[in-house]
Coordinates of C-alpha atoms and ligand atoms in Angstrom, one line a residue:
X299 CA -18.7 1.9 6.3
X300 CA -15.6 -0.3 6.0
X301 CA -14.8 -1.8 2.6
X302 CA -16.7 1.0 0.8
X303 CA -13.7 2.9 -0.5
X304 CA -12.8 5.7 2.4
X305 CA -9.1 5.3 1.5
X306 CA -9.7 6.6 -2.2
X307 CA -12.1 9.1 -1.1
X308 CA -10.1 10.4 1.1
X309 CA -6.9 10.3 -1.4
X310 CA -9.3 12.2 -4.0
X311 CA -10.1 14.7 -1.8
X312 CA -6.7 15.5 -0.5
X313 CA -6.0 15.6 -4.8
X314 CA -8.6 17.8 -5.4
X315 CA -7.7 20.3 -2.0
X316 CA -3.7 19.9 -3.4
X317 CA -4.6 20.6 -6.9
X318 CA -6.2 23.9 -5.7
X319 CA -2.7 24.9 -4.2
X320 CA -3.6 23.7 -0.6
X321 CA -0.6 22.1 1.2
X322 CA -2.5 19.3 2.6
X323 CA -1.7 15.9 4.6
X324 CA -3.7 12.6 5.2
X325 CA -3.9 10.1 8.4
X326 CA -5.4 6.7 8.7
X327 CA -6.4 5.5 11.9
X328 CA -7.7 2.0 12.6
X329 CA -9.3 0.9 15.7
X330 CA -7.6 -2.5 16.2
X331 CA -5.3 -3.0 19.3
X332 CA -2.0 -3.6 17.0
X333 CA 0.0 -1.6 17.2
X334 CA 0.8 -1.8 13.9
X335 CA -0.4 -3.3 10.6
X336 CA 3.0 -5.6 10.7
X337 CA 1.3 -8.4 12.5
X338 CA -1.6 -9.1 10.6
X339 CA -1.5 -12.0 7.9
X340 CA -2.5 -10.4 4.6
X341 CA -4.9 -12.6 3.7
X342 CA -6.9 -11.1 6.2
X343 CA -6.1 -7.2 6.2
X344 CA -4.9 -7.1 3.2
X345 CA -0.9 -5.4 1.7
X346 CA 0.9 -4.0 4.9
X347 CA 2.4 -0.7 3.1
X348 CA 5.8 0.8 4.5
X349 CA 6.7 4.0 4.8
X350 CA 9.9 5.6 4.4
X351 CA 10.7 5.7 8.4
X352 CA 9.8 2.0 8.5
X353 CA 6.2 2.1 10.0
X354 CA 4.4 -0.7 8.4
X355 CA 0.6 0.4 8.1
X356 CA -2.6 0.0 6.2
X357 CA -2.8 -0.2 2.7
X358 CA -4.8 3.3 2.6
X359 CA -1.8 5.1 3.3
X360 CA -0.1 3.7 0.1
X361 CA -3.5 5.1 -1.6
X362 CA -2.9 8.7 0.0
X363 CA 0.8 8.7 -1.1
X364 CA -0.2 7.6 -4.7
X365 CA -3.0 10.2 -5.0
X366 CA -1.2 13.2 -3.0
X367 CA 2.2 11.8 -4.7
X368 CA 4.0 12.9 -1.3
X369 CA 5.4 10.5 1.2
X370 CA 3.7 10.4 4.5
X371 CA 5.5 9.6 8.3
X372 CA 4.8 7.4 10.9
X373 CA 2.7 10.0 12.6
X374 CA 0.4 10.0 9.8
X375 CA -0.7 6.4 11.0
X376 CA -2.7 4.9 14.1
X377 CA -4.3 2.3 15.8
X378 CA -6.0 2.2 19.3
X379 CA -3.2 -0.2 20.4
X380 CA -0.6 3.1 19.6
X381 CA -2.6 5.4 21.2
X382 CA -2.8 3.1 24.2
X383 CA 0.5 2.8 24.5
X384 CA 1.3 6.1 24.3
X385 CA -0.8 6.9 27.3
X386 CA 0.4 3.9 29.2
X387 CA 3.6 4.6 28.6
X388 CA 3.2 8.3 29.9
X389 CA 1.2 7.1 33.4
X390 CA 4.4 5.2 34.0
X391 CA 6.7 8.2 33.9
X392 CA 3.7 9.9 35.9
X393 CA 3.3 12.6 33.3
X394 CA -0.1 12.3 34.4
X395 CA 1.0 13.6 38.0
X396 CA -1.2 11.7 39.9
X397 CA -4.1 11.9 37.9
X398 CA -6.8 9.3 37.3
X399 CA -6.2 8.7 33.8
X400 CA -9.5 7.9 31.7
X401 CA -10.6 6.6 28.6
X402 CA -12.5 9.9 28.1
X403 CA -11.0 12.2 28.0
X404 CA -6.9 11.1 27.7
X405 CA -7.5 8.9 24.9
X406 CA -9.2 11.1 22.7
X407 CA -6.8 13.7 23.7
X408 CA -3.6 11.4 22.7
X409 CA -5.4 11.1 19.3
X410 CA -6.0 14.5 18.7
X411 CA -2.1 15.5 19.9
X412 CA -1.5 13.0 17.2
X413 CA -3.2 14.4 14.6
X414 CA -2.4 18.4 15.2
X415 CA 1.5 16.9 15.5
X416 CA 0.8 15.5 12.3
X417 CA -0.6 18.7 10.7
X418 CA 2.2 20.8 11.8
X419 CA 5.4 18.1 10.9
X420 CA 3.4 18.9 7.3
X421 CA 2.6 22.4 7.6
X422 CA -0.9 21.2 6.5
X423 CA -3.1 23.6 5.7
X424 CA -5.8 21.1 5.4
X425 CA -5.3 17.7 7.6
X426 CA -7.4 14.7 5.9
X427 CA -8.2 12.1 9.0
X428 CA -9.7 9.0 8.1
X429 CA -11.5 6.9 10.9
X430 CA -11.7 3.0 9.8
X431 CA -14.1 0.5 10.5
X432 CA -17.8 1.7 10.5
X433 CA -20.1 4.0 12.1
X434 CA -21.8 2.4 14.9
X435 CA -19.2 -0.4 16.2
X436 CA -17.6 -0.3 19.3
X437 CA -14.3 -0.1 18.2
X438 CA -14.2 3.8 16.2
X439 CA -15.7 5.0 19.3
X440 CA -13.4 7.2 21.2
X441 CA -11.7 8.2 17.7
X442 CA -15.4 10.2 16.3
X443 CA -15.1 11.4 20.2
X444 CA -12.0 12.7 19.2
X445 CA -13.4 14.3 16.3
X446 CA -16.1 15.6 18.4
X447 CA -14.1 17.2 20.7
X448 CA -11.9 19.4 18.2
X449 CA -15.5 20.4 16.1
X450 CA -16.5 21.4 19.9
X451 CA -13.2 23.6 20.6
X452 CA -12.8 24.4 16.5
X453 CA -15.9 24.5 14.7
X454 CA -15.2 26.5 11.6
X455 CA -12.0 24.2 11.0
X456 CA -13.8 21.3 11.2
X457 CA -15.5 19.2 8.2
X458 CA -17.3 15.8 9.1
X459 CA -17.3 13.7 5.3
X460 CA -19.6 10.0 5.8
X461 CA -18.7 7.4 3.6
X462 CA -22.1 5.8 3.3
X463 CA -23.3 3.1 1.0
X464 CA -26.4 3.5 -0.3
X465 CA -27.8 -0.3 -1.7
X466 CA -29.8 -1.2 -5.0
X467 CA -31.4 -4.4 -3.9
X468 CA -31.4 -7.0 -6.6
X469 CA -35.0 -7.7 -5.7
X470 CA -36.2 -3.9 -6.0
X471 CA -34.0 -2.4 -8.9
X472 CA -34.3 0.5 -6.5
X473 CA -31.6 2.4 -4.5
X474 CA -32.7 3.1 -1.1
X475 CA -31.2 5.7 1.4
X476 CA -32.7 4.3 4.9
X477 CA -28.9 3.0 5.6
X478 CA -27.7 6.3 4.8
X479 CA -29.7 7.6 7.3
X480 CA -29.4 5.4 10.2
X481 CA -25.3 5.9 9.9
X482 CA -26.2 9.6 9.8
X483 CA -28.5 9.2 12.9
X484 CA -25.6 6.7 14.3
X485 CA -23.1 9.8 13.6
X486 CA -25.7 12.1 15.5
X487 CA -25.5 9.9 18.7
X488 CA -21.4 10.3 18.4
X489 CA -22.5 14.0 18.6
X490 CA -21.3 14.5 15.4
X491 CA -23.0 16.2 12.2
X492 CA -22.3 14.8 8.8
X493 CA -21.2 18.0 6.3
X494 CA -21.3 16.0 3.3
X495 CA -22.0 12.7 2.6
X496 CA -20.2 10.9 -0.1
X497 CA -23.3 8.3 -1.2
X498 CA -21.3 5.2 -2.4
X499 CA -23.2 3.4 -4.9
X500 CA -23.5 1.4 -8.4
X501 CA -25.1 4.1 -9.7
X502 CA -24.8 7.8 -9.3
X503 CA -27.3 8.9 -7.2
X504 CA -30.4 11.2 -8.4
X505 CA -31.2 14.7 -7.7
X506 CA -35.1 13.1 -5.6
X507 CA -32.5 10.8 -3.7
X508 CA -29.9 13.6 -3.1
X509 CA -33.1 15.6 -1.5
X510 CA -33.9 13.0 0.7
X511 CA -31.0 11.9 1.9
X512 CA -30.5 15.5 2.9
X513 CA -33.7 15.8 4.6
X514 CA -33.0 13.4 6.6
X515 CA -29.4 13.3 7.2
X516 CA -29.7 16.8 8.3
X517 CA -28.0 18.4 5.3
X518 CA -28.3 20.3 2.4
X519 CA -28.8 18.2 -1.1
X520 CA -25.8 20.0 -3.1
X521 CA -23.7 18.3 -0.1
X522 CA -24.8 14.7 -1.0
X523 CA -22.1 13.7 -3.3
X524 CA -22.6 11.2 -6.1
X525 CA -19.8 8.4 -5.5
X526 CA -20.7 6.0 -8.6
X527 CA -19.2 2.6 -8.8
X528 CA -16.7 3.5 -12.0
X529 CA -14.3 1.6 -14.2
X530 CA -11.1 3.0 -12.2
X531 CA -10.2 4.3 -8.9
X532 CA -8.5 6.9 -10.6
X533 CA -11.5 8.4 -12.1
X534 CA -13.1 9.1 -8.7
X535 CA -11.4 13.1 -7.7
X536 CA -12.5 13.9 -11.5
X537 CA -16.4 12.8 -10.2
X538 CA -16.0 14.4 -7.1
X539 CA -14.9 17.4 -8.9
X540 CA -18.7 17.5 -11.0
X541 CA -20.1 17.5 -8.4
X542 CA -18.2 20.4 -7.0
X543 CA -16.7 18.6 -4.3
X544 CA -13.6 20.7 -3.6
X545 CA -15.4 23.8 -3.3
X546 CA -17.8 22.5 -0.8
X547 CA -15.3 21.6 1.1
X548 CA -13.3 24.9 1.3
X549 CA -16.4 26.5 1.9
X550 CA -17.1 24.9 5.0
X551 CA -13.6 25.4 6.1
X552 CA -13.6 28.9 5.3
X553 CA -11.0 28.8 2.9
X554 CA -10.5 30.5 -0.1
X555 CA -12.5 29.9 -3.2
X556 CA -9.7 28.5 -5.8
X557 CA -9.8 26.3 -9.4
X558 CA -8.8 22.2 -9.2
X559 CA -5.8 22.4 -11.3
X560 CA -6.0 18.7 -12.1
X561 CA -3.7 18.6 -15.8
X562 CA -1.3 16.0 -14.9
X563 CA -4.1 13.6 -13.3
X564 CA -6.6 14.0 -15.8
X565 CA -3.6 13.6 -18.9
X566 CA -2.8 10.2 -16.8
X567 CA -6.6 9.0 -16.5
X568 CA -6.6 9.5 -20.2
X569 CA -3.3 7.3 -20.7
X570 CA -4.8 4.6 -18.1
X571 CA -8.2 4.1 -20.9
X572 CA -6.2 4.5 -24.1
X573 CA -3.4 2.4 -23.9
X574 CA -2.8 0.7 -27.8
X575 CA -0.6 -2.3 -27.3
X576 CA -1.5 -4.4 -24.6
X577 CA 1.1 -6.3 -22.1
X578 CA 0.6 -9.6 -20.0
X579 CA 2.1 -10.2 -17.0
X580 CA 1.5 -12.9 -14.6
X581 CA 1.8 -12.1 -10.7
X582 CA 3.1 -14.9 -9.1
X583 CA 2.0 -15.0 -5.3
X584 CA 0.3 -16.9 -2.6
X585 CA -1.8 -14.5 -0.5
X586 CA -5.3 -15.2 -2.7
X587 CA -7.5 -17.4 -1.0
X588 CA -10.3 -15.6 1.2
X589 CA -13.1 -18.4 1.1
X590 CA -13.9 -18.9 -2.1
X591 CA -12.8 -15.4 -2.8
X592 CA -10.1 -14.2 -4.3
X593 CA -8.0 -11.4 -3.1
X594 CA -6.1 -8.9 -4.7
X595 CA -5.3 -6.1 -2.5
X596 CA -3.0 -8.2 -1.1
X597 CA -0.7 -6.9 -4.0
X598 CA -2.0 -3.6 -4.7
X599 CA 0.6 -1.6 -4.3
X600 CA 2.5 -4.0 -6.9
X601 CA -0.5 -3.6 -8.7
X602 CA -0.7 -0.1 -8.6
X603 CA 3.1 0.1 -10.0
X604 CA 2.2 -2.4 -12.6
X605 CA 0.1 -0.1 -13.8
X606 CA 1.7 3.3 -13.2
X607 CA 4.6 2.0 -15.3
X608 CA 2.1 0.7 -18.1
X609 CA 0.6 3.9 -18.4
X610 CA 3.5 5.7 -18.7
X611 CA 4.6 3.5 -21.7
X612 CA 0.6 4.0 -23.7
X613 CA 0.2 0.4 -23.0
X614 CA -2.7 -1.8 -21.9
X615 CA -2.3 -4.0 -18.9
X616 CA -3.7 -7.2 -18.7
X617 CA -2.2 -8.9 -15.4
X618 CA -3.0 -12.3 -14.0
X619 CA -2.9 -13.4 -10.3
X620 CA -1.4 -17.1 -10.5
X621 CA -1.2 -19.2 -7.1
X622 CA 2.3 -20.7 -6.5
X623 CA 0.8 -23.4 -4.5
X624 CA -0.6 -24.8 -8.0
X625 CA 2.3 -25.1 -9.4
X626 CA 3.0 -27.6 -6.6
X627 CA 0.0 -29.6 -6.7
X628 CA 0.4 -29.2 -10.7
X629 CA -2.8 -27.7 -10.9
X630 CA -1.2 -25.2 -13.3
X631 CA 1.6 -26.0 -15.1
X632 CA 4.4 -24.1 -15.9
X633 CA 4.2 -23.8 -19.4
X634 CA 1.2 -21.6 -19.2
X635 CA 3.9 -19.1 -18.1
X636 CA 4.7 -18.3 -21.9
X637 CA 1.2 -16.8 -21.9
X638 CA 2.4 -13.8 -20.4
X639 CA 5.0 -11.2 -21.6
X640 CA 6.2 -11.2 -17.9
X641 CA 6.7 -13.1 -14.8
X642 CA 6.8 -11.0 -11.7
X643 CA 7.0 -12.6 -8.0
X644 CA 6.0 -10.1 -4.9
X645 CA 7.3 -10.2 -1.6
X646 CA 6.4 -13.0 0.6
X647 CA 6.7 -15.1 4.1
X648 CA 7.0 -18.7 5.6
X649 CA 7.1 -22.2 3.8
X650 CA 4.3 -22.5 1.7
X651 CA 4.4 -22.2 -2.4
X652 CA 7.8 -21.4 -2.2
X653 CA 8.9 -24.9 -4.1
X654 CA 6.2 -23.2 -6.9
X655 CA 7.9 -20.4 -6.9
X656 CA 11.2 -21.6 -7.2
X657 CA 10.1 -23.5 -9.9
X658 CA 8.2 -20.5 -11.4
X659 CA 12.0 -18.8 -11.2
X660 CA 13.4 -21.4 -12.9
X661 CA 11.1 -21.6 -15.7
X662 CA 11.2 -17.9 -16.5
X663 CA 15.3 -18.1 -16.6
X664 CA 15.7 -20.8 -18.9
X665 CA 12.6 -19.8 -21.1
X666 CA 13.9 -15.7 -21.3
X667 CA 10.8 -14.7 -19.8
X668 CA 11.1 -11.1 -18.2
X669 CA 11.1 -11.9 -14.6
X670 CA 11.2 -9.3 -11.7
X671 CA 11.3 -10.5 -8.3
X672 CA 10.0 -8.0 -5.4
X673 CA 11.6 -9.3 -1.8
X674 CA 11.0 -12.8 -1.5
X675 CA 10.7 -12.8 -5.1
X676 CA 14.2 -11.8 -5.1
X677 CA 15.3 -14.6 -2.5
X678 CA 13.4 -17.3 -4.8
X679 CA 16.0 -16.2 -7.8
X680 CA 18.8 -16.5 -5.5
X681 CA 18.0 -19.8 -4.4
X682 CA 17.1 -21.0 -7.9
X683 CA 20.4 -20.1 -8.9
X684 CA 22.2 -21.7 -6.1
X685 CA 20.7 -24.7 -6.8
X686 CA 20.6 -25.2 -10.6
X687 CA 23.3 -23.1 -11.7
X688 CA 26.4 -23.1 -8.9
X689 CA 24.8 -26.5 -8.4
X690 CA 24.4 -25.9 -4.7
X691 CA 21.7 -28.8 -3.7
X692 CA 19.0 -28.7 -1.5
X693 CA 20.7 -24.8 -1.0
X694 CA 17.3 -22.4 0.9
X695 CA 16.5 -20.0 2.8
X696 CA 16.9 -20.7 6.4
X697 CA 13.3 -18.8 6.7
X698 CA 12.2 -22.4 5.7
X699 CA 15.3 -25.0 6.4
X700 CA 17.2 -23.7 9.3
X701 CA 19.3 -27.0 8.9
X702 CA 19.8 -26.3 4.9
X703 CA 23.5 -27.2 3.7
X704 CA 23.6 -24.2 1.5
X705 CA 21.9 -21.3 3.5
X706 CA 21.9 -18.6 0.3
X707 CA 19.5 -16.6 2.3
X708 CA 20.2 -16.0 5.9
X709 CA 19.2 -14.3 9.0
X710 CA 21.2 -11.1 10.2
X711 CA 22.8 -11.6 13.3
X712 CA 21.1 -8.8 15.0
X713 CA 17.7 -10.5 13.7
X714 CA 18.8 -14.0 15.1
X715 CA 18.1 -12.6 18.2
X716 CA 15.1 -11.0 17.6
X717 CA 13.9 -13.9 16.7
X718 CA 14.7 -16.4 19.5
X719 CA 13.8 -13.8 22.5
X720 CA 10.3 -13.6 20.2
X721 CA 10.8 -10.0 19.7
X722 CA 9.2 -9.7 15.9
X723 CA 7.0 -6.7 15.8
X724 CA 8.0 -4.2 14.3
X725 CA 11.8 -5.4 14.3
X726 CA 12.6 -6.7 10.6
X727 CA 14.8 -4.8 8.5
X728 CA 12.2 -1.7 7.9
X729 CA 12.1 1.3 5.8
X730 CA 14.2 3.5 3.4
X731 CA 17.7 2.3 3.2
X732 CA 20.5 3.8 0.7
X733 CA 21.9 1.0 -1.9
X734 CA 24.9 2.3 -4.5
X735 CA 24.4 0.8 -8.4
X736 CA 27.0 -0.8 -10.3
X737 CA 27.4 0.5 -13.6
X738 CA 26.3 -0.8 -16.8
X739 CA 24.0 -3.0 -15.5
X740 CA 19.8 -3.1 -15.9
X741 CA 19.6 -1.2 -12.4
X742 CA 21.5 1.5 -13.3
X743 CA 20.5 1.4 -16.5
X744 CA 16.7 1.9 -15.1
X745 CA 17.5 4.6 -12.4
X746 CA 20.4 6.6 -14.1
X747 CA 21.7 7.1 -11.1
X748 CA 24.4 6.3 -8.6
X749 CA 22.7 6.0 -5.4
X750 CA 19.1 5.0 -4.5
X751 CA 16.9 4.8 -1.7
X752 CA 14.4 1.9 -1.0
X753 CA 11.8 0.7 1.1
X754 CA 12.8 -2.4 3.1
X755 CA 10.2 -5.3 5.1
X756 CA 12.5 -8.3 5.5
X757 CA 14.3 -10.1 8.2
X758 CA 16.4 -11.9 5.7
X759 CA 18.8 -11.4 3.5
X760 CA 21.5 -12.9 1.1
X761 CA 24.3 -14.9 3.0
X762 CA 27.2 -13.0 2.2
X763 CA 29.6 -16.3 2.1
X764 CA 27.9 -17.1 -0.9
X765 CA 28.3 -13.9 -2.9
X766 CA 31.2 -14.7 -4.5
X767 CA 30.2 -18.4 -5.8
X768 CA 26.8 -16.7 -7.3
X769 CA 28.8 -14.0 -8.9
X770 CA 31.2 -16.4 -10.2
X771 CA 28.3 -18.2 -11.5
X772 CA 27.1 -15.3 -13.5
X773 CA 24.5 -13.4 -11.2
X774 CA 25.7 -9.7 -11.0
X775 CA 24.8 -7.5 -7.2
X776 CA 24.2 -4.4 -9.3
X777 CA 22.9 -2.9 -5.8
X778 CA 24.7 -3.3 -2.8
X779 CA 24.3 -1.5 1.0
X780 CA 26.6 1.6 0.9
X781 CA 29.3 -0.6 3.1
X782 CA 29.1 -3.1 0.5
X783 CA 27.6 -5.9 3.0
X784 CA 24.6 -6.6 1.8
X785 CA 23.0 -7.2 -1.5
X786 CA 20.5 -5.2 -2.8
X787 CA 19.6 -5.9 -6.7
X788 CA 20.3 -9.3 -7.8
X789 CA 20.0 -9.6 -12.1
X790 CA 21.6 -11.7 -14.5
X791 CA 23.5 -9.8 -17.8
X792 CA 21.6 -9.4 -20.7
X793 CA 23.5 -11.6 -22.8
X794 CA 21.9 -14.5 -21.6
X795 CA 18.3 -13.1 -20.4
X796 CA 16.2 -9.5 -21.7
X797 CA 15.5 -9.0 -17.8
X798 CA 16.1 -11.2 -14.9
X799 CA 15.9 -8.6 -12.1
X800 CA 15.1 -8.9 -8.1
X801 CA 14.9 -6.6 -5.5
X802 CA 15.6 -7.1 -1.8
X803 CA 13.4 -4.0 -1.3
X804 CA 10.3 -3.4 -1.9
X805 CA 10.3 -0.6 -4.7
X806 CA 6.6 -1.0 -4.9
X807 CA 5.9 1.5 -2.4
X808 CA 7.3 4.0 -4.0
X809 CA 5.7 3.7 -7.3
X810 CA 3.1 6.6 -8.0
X811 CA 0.8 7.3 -10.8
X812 CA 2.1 10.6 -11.8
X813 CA 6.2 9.4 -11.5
X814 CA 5.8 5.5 -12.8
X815 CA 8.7 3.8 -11.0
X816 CA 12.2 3.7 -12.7
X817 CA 12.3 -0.4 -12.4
X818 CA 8.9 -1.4 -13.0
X819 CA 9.1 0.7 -16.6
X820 CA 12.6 -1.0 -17.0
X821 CA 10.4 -4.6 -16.9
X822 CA 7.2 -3.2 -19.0
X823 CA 10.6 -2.1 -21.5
X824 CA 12.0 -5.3 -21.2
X825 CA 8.7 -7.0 -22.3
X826 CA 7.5 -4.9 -25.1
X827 CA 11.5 -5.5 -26.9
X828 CA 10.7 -9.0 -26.2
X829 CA 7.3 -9.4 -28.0
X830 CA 7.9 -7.0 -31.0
Ligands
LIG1092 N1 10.3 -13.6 4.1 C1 11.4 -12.8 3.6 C2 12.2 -12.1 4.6 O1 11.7 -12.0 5.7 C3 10.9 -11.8 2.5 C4 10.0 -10.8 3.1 C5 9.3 -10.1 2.0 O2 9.1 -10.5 0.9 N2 8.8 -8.9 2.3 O3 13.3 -11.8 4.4

């Protein structure tokens, strides 16, 4: 079932197979006609992660590169609308050679070159696949065909894992299975055979459920997995693990019986619960409102680094998701910013709370409040700067005034005409890019090193006619594209702020549990020399 936690599952599975010594890969597939997750507006699917060859996809795959702490291609990654396309694309060259070309079998098929392709560009010895959406909708269909057909042709090298949810009414204080087992009879009429169910729940399941959820799912009850609610994603390959989870798994698979050697993750669970001081930081964004819910993921891999760098420093993070739109309407104001240690504004698109954030930029500077700025975040300090420091008026980005005197942040000429022949999926300025430090500055000082690469999702970037008037100003490029064209890093000098940093890029994404990233530990730093 969607929404239940397949992503992490699958992440903590593909932990637990890696931390036996398994070389091991993951792929998400979802069923929608994009063709990739660029499109969507992330209030409604949520963070659009990028991988280093630019392929924007679904936040799951920033889970599997977080858990597996290995960087995944754009292989790893599809959507009905890519495996369409791929097939289309090859009836026009008549690869098909005259062929009727079907839904059954050619798209299965396509998916399933996908996925061996996938499994040898890895070497994987074990290829984690997870199918999106939920059992029984029209969409996943041809995907558990595809599954089907390689059990059919493979069936010893083939394990079928549900993800079922398995309620405890309110009204009954009891947890009942009969979901469970109409997804596994819904599975059945796919052709497929659940191996192990993974019983997502509040509460770990009990050994009288287990039994018959086996019975009749068609299982034995040592394969029904208990997959508790718990405080922390983190702590879900180390629950897997009691309940033997990797050694199920290998034993299906007929591979060989070997220990989880789980150190490292278990040493960084143990920092994520026992962090002693605790640090505050406010995320500045506008992607929140879902109804009247409020939506994180949005942010998660920001999130995710947030806490990754935390960790790493012992500390206890406390973060805050603050709307810029009410610091518009004055809803909030802005001196509830001194509540938090640090300010930190994530990537962003279009016109609205982008005077809130502006404002939010300017607060932070002239208060000495640690401020990081991710993407758009890092536009927003450029623009604040323009305007109240060279004292360029009015100056934007021409995202939001095209006619704006001062245009600090500007289209690329290739992207102009992108945008005007409406060419914009999959064209902004994507993926892993090289960017050379300056010395002696807080970027440097945070990677020690001369050269770094970065993931990129922008179509934007700083106008370079106004480099030298925002230098002169004060504001120091300490990264900048290897031909020195376009600006990377944007920070002020310590002298007059602890840490006033942005990012063009999105170093988010490359943010893991196990290797905190170099700039977000720079801002947690930053904060904790500030509020000693
Ligand atoms: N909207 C900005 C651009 O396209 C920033 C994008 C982002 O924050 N990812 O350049």
């Amino acid at each position: 079932m969607s929404g239940i936690g397949k992503g992490v599952s699958i992440s903590s599975i593909g932990l637990i197979l890696k931390s036996k010594g398994f070389r091991v890969t993951a792929l998400k597939i979802d069923p929608y006609i994009n063709i990739d997750a660029g499109t969507m507006n992330p209030t409604e699917h949520g963070e659009v992660f990028v991988l280093d060859d630019g392929y924007e996809t679904d936040q799951d795959m920033g889970n599997y590169e977080r858990f597996l702490d290995q960087s995944l291609p754009e292989i790893n990654y599809m959507t009905t609308g890519r495996v369409y396309q791929e097939v289309i694309r090859r009836e026009r060259n008549l690869e098909y050679k005259g062929k009727n070309v079907e839904v059954v079998p050619d798209i299965p098929l396509e998916v399933i070159r996908r996925i061996e392709l996938a499994a040898k560009q890895a070497r994987a010895e074990v290829t984690l696949v997870e199918i999106g959406g939920t059992i029984g909708e029209y969409q996943n269909i041809i995907f558990l065909e595809a599954a089907r057909m390689m059990k059919q042709k493979s069936p010893d090298d083939v394990a079928v894992v549900m993800v079922s949810y398995v309620p405890i009414p309110g009204s009954i204080g009891e947890m009942k299975t009969k979901p469970t087992q109409y997804a596994a009879r819904t599975l059945n009429s796919a052709g497929l055979q659940a191996d192990v169910i993974l019983a997502r729940a509040s509460l770990p399941i009990d050994a009288k459920r287990k039994e018959k959820i086996a019975t009749f799912c068609n299982t034995r009850p040592d394969h029904v997995i208990s997959a508790p609610d718990v405080e922390s994603i983190y702590d879900i390959p180390i629950n897997f693990e009691k309940d033997g989870l990797g050694n199920i798994l290998t034993d299906i698979l007929g591979l060989p019986k070997r220990k989880t050697n789980f150190k490292d993750w278990i040493a960084f669970v143990r920092k994520s619960k026992n962090g002693n001081r605790e640090v505050r930081i406010a995320v500045v964004g506008k992607y929140f409102d879902s109804g009247s819910f409020v939506l994180s993921d949005v942010y998660i891999s920001v999130l995710e680094a947030l806490k990754s760098a935390a960790y790493g420093l012992n500390l206890k993070l406390k973060i805050a998701y603050l709307n810029s739109k009410d610091f518009e309407s004055g809803k909030l104001k802005l001196a509830v910013l001194k509540r938090y240690g640090g300010v930190l504004i994530p990537g962003g698109f279009g016109a609205t709370g982008v005077e809130g954030k502006i404002k939010v930029v300017e607060f932070v500077r002239k208060n000495k409040i640690p401020y990081f700025g991710l993407c758009y975040g890092m536009q927003m300090a450029v623009i604040e700067y323009a305007r109240n420091v060279v004292g360029l008026k009015g100056a934007n980005t021409t995202e939001i005034n095209k006619k704006t005197t001062y245009p600090v942040i500007d289209v690329m000429p290739d992207q102009k005409e992108k945008i005007e022949n409406n060419k914009l999926g999959g064209t902004m300025r994507l993926g892993a890019y090289p960017a050379i430090l300056k010395r002696g500055t807080l970027a440097h000082e945070a990677y020690k090193t001369n050269k770094i690469s970065e993931r990129h999702r922008h179509r934007y970037e700083v106008n370079p006619e106004y480099v030298e008037k925002l230098q002169e100003a004060g504001m120091i490029f300490s990264g900048m594209s290897p031909d020195g064209r376009l600006c990377e890093i944007a920070e002020l000098p310590r002298s007059v702020h602890p840490f006033f940093l942005g990012t063009q890029f999105h170093p988010e994404f490359k943010a893991r549990p196990l290797a905190p990233h170099p700039l977000f530990t720079a801002f947690m730093r930053a904060i904790m020399k500030q509020s000693k």
